[in-house]
Coordinates of C-alpha atoms and ligand atoms in Angstrom, one line a residue:
M929 CA -2.6 -33.2 -27.4
N930 CA -2.5 -29.5 -26.2
K931 CA 0.7 -28.4 -24.6
A932 CA 0.5 -27.1 -21.0
T933 CA 1.3 -23.1 -20.8
V934 CA 4.2 -21.6 -19.0
V935 CA 4.5 -18.0 -17.8
S936 CA 7.4 -16.2 -16.3
G937 CA 9.1 -12.9 -16.1
I938 CA 12.2 -10.9 -15.1
R939 CA 12.1 -7.3 -14.1
P940 CA 14.4 -5.0 -16.1
T941 CA 16.3 -3.4 -13.1
G942 CA 19.7 -4.3 -14.1
Y943 CA 21.7 -7.2 -15.7
L944 CA 20.6 -10.8 -15.1
H945 CA 22.7 -12.5 -12.5
L946 CA 23.4 -16.1 -11.5
G947 CA 20.3 -16.2 -9.3
N948 CA 18.0 -15.2 -12.3
Y949 CA 20.0 -17.8 -14.5
F950 CA 20.1 -20.7 -12.5
G951 CA 16.6 -20.0 -10.4
A952 CA 14.7 -19.0 -13.6
V953 CA 16.2 -19.1 -17.0
Q954 CA 17.6 -22.5 -16.8
N955 CA 14.2 -24.0 -16.4
F956 CA 12.7 -21.6 -19.4
L957 CA 15.5 -23.4 -21.7
R958 CA 14.4 -26.7 -21.1
M959 CA 10.5 -26.0 -20.7
Q960 CA 10.7 -24.3 -24.4
E961 CA 11.0 -27.5 -25.7
D962 CA 7.9 -29.2 -24.6
F963 CA 5.6 -26.2 -23.4
N964 CA 3.8 -23.4 -24.8
C965 CA 6.2 -20.8 -23.1
Y966 CA 5.6 -17.2 -22.5
F967 CA 8.5 -15.3 -21.1
F968 CA 8.4 -11.6 -20.7
I969 CA 10.0 -8.5 -19.3
A970 CA 8.3 -6.8 -16.5
D971 CA 8.8 -3.3 -17.2
V972 CA 5.5 -2.4 -15.4
H973 CA 6.6 -3.9 -12.2
S974 CA 9.9 -2.1 -12.6
L975 CA 8.1 1.2 -12.1
T976 CA 7.5 0.4 -8.4
T977 CA 11.1 1.2 -7.8
H978 CA 11.0 4.8 -9.9
P979 CA 13.7 4.0 -12.7
T980 CA 14.6 7.0 -14.7
P981 CA 12.9 6.3 -18.4
D982 CA 16.5 6.0 -19.9
N983 CA 17.5 3.4 -17.5
L984 CA 14.1 1.7 -18.0
Q985 CA 14.5 1.5 -21.5
A986 CA 18.0 0.2 -21.4
G987 CA 17.2 -2.2 -19.1
V988 CA 14.5 -3.6 -21.3
K989 CA 16.8 -3.9 -24.3
Q990 CA 19.4 -5.6 -22.0
V991 CA 17.2 -8.1 -20.6
L992 CA 16.0 -9.1 -24.1
A993 CA 19.4 -9.5 -25.5
E994 CA 20.3 -11.7 -22.4
Y995 CA 17.0 -13.9 -22.8
L996 CA 18.3 -14.4 -26.5
A997 CA 22.0 -14.9 -25.5
C998 CA 20.7 -17.4 -22.9
G999 CA 19.2 -19.4 -25.7
I1000 CA 15.5 -18.6 -25.4
D1001 CA 14.6 -19.2 -28.7
P1002 CA 11.6 -16.7 -30.2
E1003 CA 10.5 -19.4 -32.7
K1004 CA 9.6 -21.7 -29.7
S1005 CA 8.8 -19.3 -27.1
T1006 CA 6.9 -16.0 -26.9
I1007 CA 9.3 -13.6 -25.6
F1008 CA 7.5 -10.1 -25.0
I1009 CA 7.9 -6.9 -23.3
Q1010 CA 4.8 -6.6 -20.5
S1011 CA 3.9 -2.9 -21.5
D1012 CA 3.3 -4.1 -24.8
V1013 CA 0.3 -6.1 -23.6
P1014 CA -2.2 -3.6 -22.1
E1015 CA -4.7 -6.4 -21.5
I1016 CA -2.4 -7.2 -18.7
T1017 CA -3.0 -4.1 -16.7
E1018 CA -6.6 -4.3 -17.7
L1019 CA -7.1 -7.6 -15.9
Y1020 CA -4.9 -6.1 -13.1
T1021 CA -7.7 -3.5 -12.5
I1022 CA -10.6 -6.1 -12.1
L1023 CA -8.3 -8.6 -10.0
N1024 CA -7.6 -5.5 -7.6
M1025 CA -11.3 -5.4 -6.9
N1026 CA -11.2 -8.9 -5.1
A1027 CA -7.8 -8.5 -3.4
Y1028 CA -7.8 -7.4 0.3
L1029 CA -5.7 -4.7 1.8
G1030 CA -4.8 -7.3 4.9
E1031 CA -3.7 -10.1 2.7
L1032 CA -1.5 -7.5 0.6
E1033 CA 0.2 -5.8 3.5
R1034 CA 1.2 -9.2 4.9
T1035 CA 3.2 -10.4 1.7
T1036 CA 6.7 -10.6 2.7
S1037 CA 7.9 -9.0 -0.7
F1038 CA 5.9 -5.9 0.2
K1039 CA 7.1 -5.7 3.7
D1040 CA 10.7 -6.2 2.8
K1041 CA 10.5 -3.6 0.0
A1042 CA 8.6 -1.3 2.4
R1043 CA 11.6 -1.6 4.8
K1044 CA 14.2 -1.1 1.9
Q1045 CA 12.6 2.1 0.5
P1046 CA 10.4 3.8 3.5
E1047 CA 10.3 7.0 1.1
N1048 CA 8.5 5.2 -1.7
V1049 CA 5.7 2.7 -0.1
N1050 CA 3.6 3.4 -3.2
A1051 CA 0.4 1.4 -4.1
G1052 CA 2.0 -0.4 -7.0
L1053 CA 4.2 -2.0 -4.2
L1054 CA 1.3 -3.3 -2.4
T1055 CA -0.6 -4.5 -5.4
Y1056 CA 2.3 -6.1 -6.8
P1057 CA 1.2 -9.6 -6.4
V1058 CA -2.2 -8.7 -8.3
L1059 CA -0.2 -7.6 -11.3
M1060 CA 1.9 -10.7 -11.2
A1061 CA -1.2 -12.9 -10.8
S1062 CA -2.6 -11.0 -14.0
D1063 CA 0.7 -11.7 -16.0
I1064 CA 0.2 -15.3 -15.2
L1065 CA -3.5 -15.7 -15.4
I1066 CA -4.1 -13.7 -18.7
H1067 CA -2.4 -16.5 -20.6
K1068 CA -4.1 -19.2 -18.5
A1069 CA -0.8 -20.8 -17.5
H1070 CA -0.6 -24.2 -16.0
F1071 CA 3.0 -23.6 -14.9
V1072 CA 5.5 -20.9 -13.4
P1073 CA 9.1 -21.4 -13.4
V1074 CA 10.8 -19.1 -10.5
G1075 CA 13.1 -19.1 -7.9
K1076 CA 12.3 -19.6 -4.1
D1077 CA 11.8 -16.1 -3.4
Q1078 CA 8.8 -15.7 -5.6
E1079 CA 6.9 -18.8 -3.7
Q1080 CA 4.7 -16.6 -1.9
N1081 CA 4.0 -14.2 -4.7
L1082 CA 2.9 -17.3 -6.8
E1083 CA 0.7 -18.5 -3.8
M1084 CA -1.2 -15.2 -4.1
A1085 CA -1.6 -15.7 -7.9
R1086 CA -3.3 -19.0 -7.0
K1087 CA -5.2 -17.5 -4.5
F1088 CA -6.6 -14.7 -7.0
G1089 CA -7.2 -17.0 -9.6
K1090 CA -9.4 -19.6 -7.4
R1091 CA -11.3 -16.7 -5.8
F1092 CA -12.2 -14.9 -9.2
N1093 CA -13.3 -18.8 -10.6
R1094 CA -15.4 -19.1 -7.3
M1095 CA -16.9 -15.7 -7.5
Y1096 CA -17.9 -15.9 -11.0
K1097 CA -18.7 -19.4 -10.8
S1098 CA -16.3 -20.2 -13.7
E1099 CA -13.5 -22.3 -14.7
V1100 CA -11.6 -19.6 -16.6
F1101 CA -8.3 -19.5 -14.9
P1102 CA -6.3 -22.8 -14.5
I1103 CA -4.6 -22.8 -11.0
P1104 CA -0.7 -22.1 -11.9
K1105 CA 1.7 -24.3 -10.1
P1106 CA 5.4 -23.5 -9.4
F1107 CA 7.9 -25.7 -11.7
T1108 CA 11.1 -27.4 -11.6
F1109 CA 12.4 -30.2 -13.3
D1110 CA 12.4 -33.7 -11.6
G1111 CA 10.4 -32.7 -8.6
A1112 CA 13.6 -30.6 -7.4
D1113 CA 12.7 -27.8 -4.8
L1114 CA 12.6 -24.2 -5.9
I1115 CA 16.3 -22.9 -5.8
K1116 CA 17.8 -20.0 -3.9
V1117 CA 21.2 -18.8 -5.2
P1118 CA 23.1 -17.0 -2.3
G1119 CA 25.1 -13.8 -2.4
L1120 CA 28.6 -13.8 -1.5
D1121 CA 28.3 -11.2 1.0
G1122 CA 27.9 -13.7 3.8
S1123 CA 24.0 -13.4 4.0
G1124 CA 20.8 -14.0 1.9
K1125 CA 19.9 -14.2 -1.7
M1126 CA 21.8 -12.8 -4.6
G1127 CA 19.6 -10.1 -5.9
K1128 CA 19.9 -7.0 -8.0
S1129 CA 18.8 -4.8 -5.2
E1130 CA 21.1 -6.6 -2.8
G1131 CA 24.0 -5.1 -4.6
N1132 CA 25.8 -8.7 -4.4
A1133 CA 25.2 -9.9 -7.7
I1134 CA 27.3 -11.6 -10.3
N1135 CA 25.8 -10.9 -13.7
L1136 CA 26.0 -12.8 -16.8
F1137 CA 27.3 -9.7 -18.5
D1138 CA 30.2 -9.2 -16.1
T1139 CA 33.7 -9.5 -17.6
E1140 CA 36.2 -12.3 -16.3
K1141 CA 37.9 -9.6 -14.3
D1142 CA 34.7 -8.2 -12.7
I1143 CA 34.0 -12.1 -11.9
R1144 CA 37.4 -12.7 -10.4
K1145 CA 37.3 -9.6 -8.5
K1146 CA 33.9 -10.3 -7.2
V1147 CA 34.4 -13.8 -6.0
M1148 CA 37.8 -13.1 -4.4
R1149 CA 36.0 -10.4 -2.2
A1150 CA 33.5 -13.0 -1.0
V1151 CA 33.0 -13.1 2.8
T1152 CA 35.1 -15.9 4.6
D1153 CA 36.4 -16.7 7.9
S1154 CA 39.8 -18.0 9.4
G1155 CA 38.6 -21.6 8.7
P1156 CA 37.4 -24.6 11.0
T1157 CA 39.3 -25.6 13.9
E1158 CA 37.4 -28.9 14.6
P1159 CA 37.1 -31.5 12.0
N1160 CA 33.5 -31.9 10.4
S1161 CA 32.2 -28.5 11.7
E1162 CA 29.2 -27.0 10.9
K1163 CA 29.5 -24.6 8.2
P1164 CA 28.8 -20.8 8.9
E1165 CA 26.5 -19.1 6.4
A1166 CA 29.0 -17.3 4.4
I1167 CA 31.1 -20.5 3.9
Q1168 CA 27.9 -22.2 3.4
N1169 CA 27.0 -19.9 0.4
L1170 CA 30.5 -20.3 -1.1
F1171 CA 29.8 -24.2 -1.1
T1172 CA 26.0 -23.9 -2.5
L1173 CA 27.4 -21.6 -5.5
M1174 CA 30.1 -24.5 -6.2
K1175 CA 27.5 -26.9 -6.2
I1176 CA 25.5 -25.0 -8.8
V1177 CA 28.5 -24.5 -11.3
S1178 CA 31.7 -26.9 -10.4
E1179 CA 32.1 -30.4 -11.3
P1180 CA 31.1 -33.0 -8.4
A1181 CA 34.8 -34.2 -8.0
V1182 CA 35.8 -30.5 -7.5
I1183 CA 33.3 -29.9 -4.7
E1184 CA 34.0 -33.3 -3.2
Q1185 CA 37.7 -32.0 -2.8
F1186 CA 36.8 -28.8 -1.1
E1187 CA 34.3 -30.6 1.2
T1188 CA 37.0 -33.0 2.2
A1189 CA 39.6 -30.4 2.7
Y1190 CA 36.7 -28.4 4.9
N1191 CA 36.1 -31.3 6.9
Q1192 CA 39.8 -32.0 7.7
C1193 CA 40.4 -28.3 8.5
E1194 CA 42.6 -27.9 5.6
I1195 CA 40.6 -25.6 3.3
R1196 CA 42.3 -22.8 1.6
Y1197 CA 39.4 -20.3 0.8
G1198 CA 41.8 -18.6 -1.6
D1199 CA 42.1 -21.7 -3.6
M1200 CA 38.2 -22.4 -3.3
K1201 CA 37.5 -19.0 -4.7
K1202 CA 39.8 -19.3 -7.5
Q1203 CA 38.5 -22.4 -8.7
L1204 CA 34.7 -21.0 -8.1
A1205 CA 35.5 -18.0 -10.0
E1206 CA 36.9 -20.2 -13.1
D1207 CA 34.0 -22.3 -12.9
I1208 CA 31.6 -19.3 -12.9
I1209 CA 33.1 -17.9 -16.0
K1210 CA 33.0 -21.0 -17.9
V1211 CA 29.4 -20.6 -17.7
T1212 CA 28.9 -16.8 -18.2
L1213 CA 31.6 -16.0 -20.8
P1214 CA 29.9 -17.6 -24.0
I1215 CA 26.8 -16.1 -22.7
R1216 CA 28.4 -12.6 -22.3
E1217 CA 29.9 -12.8 -25.7
R1218 CA 26.7 -13.5 -27.2
I1219 CA 25.0 -10.7 -25.3
V1220 CA 27.6 -8.2 -26.8
D1221 CA 26.6 -9.3 -30.3
I1222 CA 23.1 -9.3 -29.9
L1223 CA 23.0 -5.8 -28.3
D1224 CA 24.5 -4.5 -31.1
D1225 CA 21.7 -5.9 -33.6
N1226 CA 18.9 -3.4 -33.0
E1227 CA 16.7 -4.6 -35.9
H1228 CA 16.7 -8.2 -34.5
L1229 CA 15.6 -6.9 -31.0
A1230 CA 13.0 -5.1 -32.6
K1231 CA 11.8 -8.0 -34.8
V1232 CA 11.8 -10.5 -31.7
A1233 CA 9.8 -7.6 -29.5
R1234 CA 7.3 -7.0 -32.5
M1235 CA 6.6 -10.8 -32.8
G1236 CA 6.4 -11.4 -29.2
A1237 CA 3.9 -8.6 -28.6
E1238 CA 1.7 -9.9 -31.3
K1239 CA 1.5 -13.4 -30.1
A1240 CA 1.3 -12.3 -26.5
R1241 CA -1.7 -9.8 -27.2
E1242 CA -3.6 -12.4 -29.2
S1243 CA -3.6 -15.0 -26.2
A1244 CA -4.2 -12.1 -23.6
L1245 CA -7.2 -10.8 -25.5
K1246 CA -8.9 -13.9 -25.8
T1247 CA -8.7 -14.5 -21.7
L1248 CA -9.7 -10.7 -21.2
K1249 CA -12.8 -11.0 -23.4
E1250 CA -13.9 -14.0 -21.2
V1251 CA -13.4 -12.2 -18.1
K1252 CA -15.3 -9.0 -19.2
E1253 CA -18.2 -11.3 -20.2
L1254 CA -18.0 -13.0 -16.9
V1255 CA -18.0 -9.8 -14.7
G1256 CA -20.7 -8.2 -16.7
F1257 CA -19.1 -5.9 -18.9
R1258 CA -21.5 -6.7 -21.6
K1259 CA -21.8 -4.3 -24.8
L1260 CA -25.3 -2.1 -25.2
Y1261 CA -24.3 -1.4 -28.6
Ligands
ADP2180 P1 16.0 -9.7 -8.6 O1 15.5 -10.6 -7.5 O2 17.5 -9.8 -8.8 O3 15.4 -8.4 -8.7 P2 13.9 -10.4 -10.3 O4 13.0 -10.2 -9.1 O5 13.3 -9.9 -11.5 O6 15.2 -10.5 -9.9 O7 13.7 -12.0 -10.4 C1 13.4 -12.9 -11.7 C2 13.5 -14.3 -11.6 O8 14.8 -14.7 -10.9 C3 12.6 -14.9 -10.5 O9 12.0 -16.1 -11.1 C4 13.1 -14.9 -9.2 O10 12.6 -16.0 -8.6 C5 14.7 -15.5 -9.7 N1 15.6 -15.1 -8.8 C6 16.2 -14.0 -8.7 N2 17.0 -14.0 -7.6 C7 17.2 -15.4 -7.1 C8 18.2 -16.0 -6.4 N3 19.0 -15.5 -5.7 N4 18.0 -17.3 -6.4 C9 17.1 -17.9 -7.3 N5 16.3 -17.4 -8.1 C10 16.3 -16.2 -8.1
LIG2181 N1 7.8 -10.6 -9.4 C1 8.8 -11.5 -10.0 C2 10.3 -11.2 -9.4 O1 10.4 -10.1 -9.0 C3 9.0 -11.2 -11.7 C4 7.4 -11.5 -12.2 C5 6.7 -10.6 -12.5 C6 7.0 -12.8 -12.5 N2 5.5 -11.3 -12.9 C7 5.8 -12.7 -13.0 C8 7.7 -14.0 -12.4 C9 5.0 -13.5 -13.2 C10 6.8 -15.1 -13.1 C11 5.5 -14.7 -13.5 O2 11.0 -12.0 -9.4

């Protein structure tokens, strides 16, 4: 039987952080065993924030090394760099004709970015969901493993896929679904600065590439308060975030111990942070060591990128051909 297809990407705008790892990459690792997977580095998307050419190139190499260090296997999955597959941007041009200003302006990620970089509200930011839809639809993906923050962008991809199918009376695009294992919700890994999600542009990220010292320092600086004064109090957001992270990286018995201490107003945040830092390091340190080794091996990185580009282009070209035929780009010669 044919395997279902999976597509997902990460922008090379910095190091991979715990949000990327637990929100996306961990699912990639399990999915590559049973699905036809395309995991890519979204360097075209990165241009919306105007990185310098050197930073962009370094970011692409870093994320490629990090994918491999996490265990994404180029023999099982297709790992590629988005700009190596020009068919994606060709599909983007076509899909843009059926994407409307109103719906693009209403996207939360657009509104957020426009607020964060008011000096650079470019057309690429506005049509970001169309490019993301092209990434997904070009491989006829059935599933897209992403974190909670991408839910709306994925909904747009579904909408653009359905709209194209309807307009051209075809079933060229399967309608992609968000994916997690065992029906779990899409996750949001919080930052340690007392609010919101962990993110590269939030400046609150704990990276897979951070040293042990960096991680201890970042965790010890996490925002807390003076502790509860009533037993079984509700947790303020900053404290809840600390517990949420602990639920992701620590053993159940450890979490239980700090929950009990909190409920009995005996919690010592210093101890909790020390424990949390060590449990994060247990996850990240072996990955960091592999990243360092892989970054040294330019030949291997080049080979993986070349192989991925070939496989991804083959799949992309097939879809694009069908799409062009459907819209009426038919040869006169
Ligand atoms: P960032 O948000 O740090 O710039 P990306 O936007 O490139 O990173 O995100 C790549 C993937 O990582 C997406 O699937 C996204 O949903 C996931 N992701 C990013 N941050 C988080 C987070 N804090 N919690 C869960 N998933 C996240
Ligand atoms: N927009 C995603 C993010 O910022 C990254 C991304 C680009 C993506 N294209 C994609 C994720 C296609 C899944 C599928 O997190």
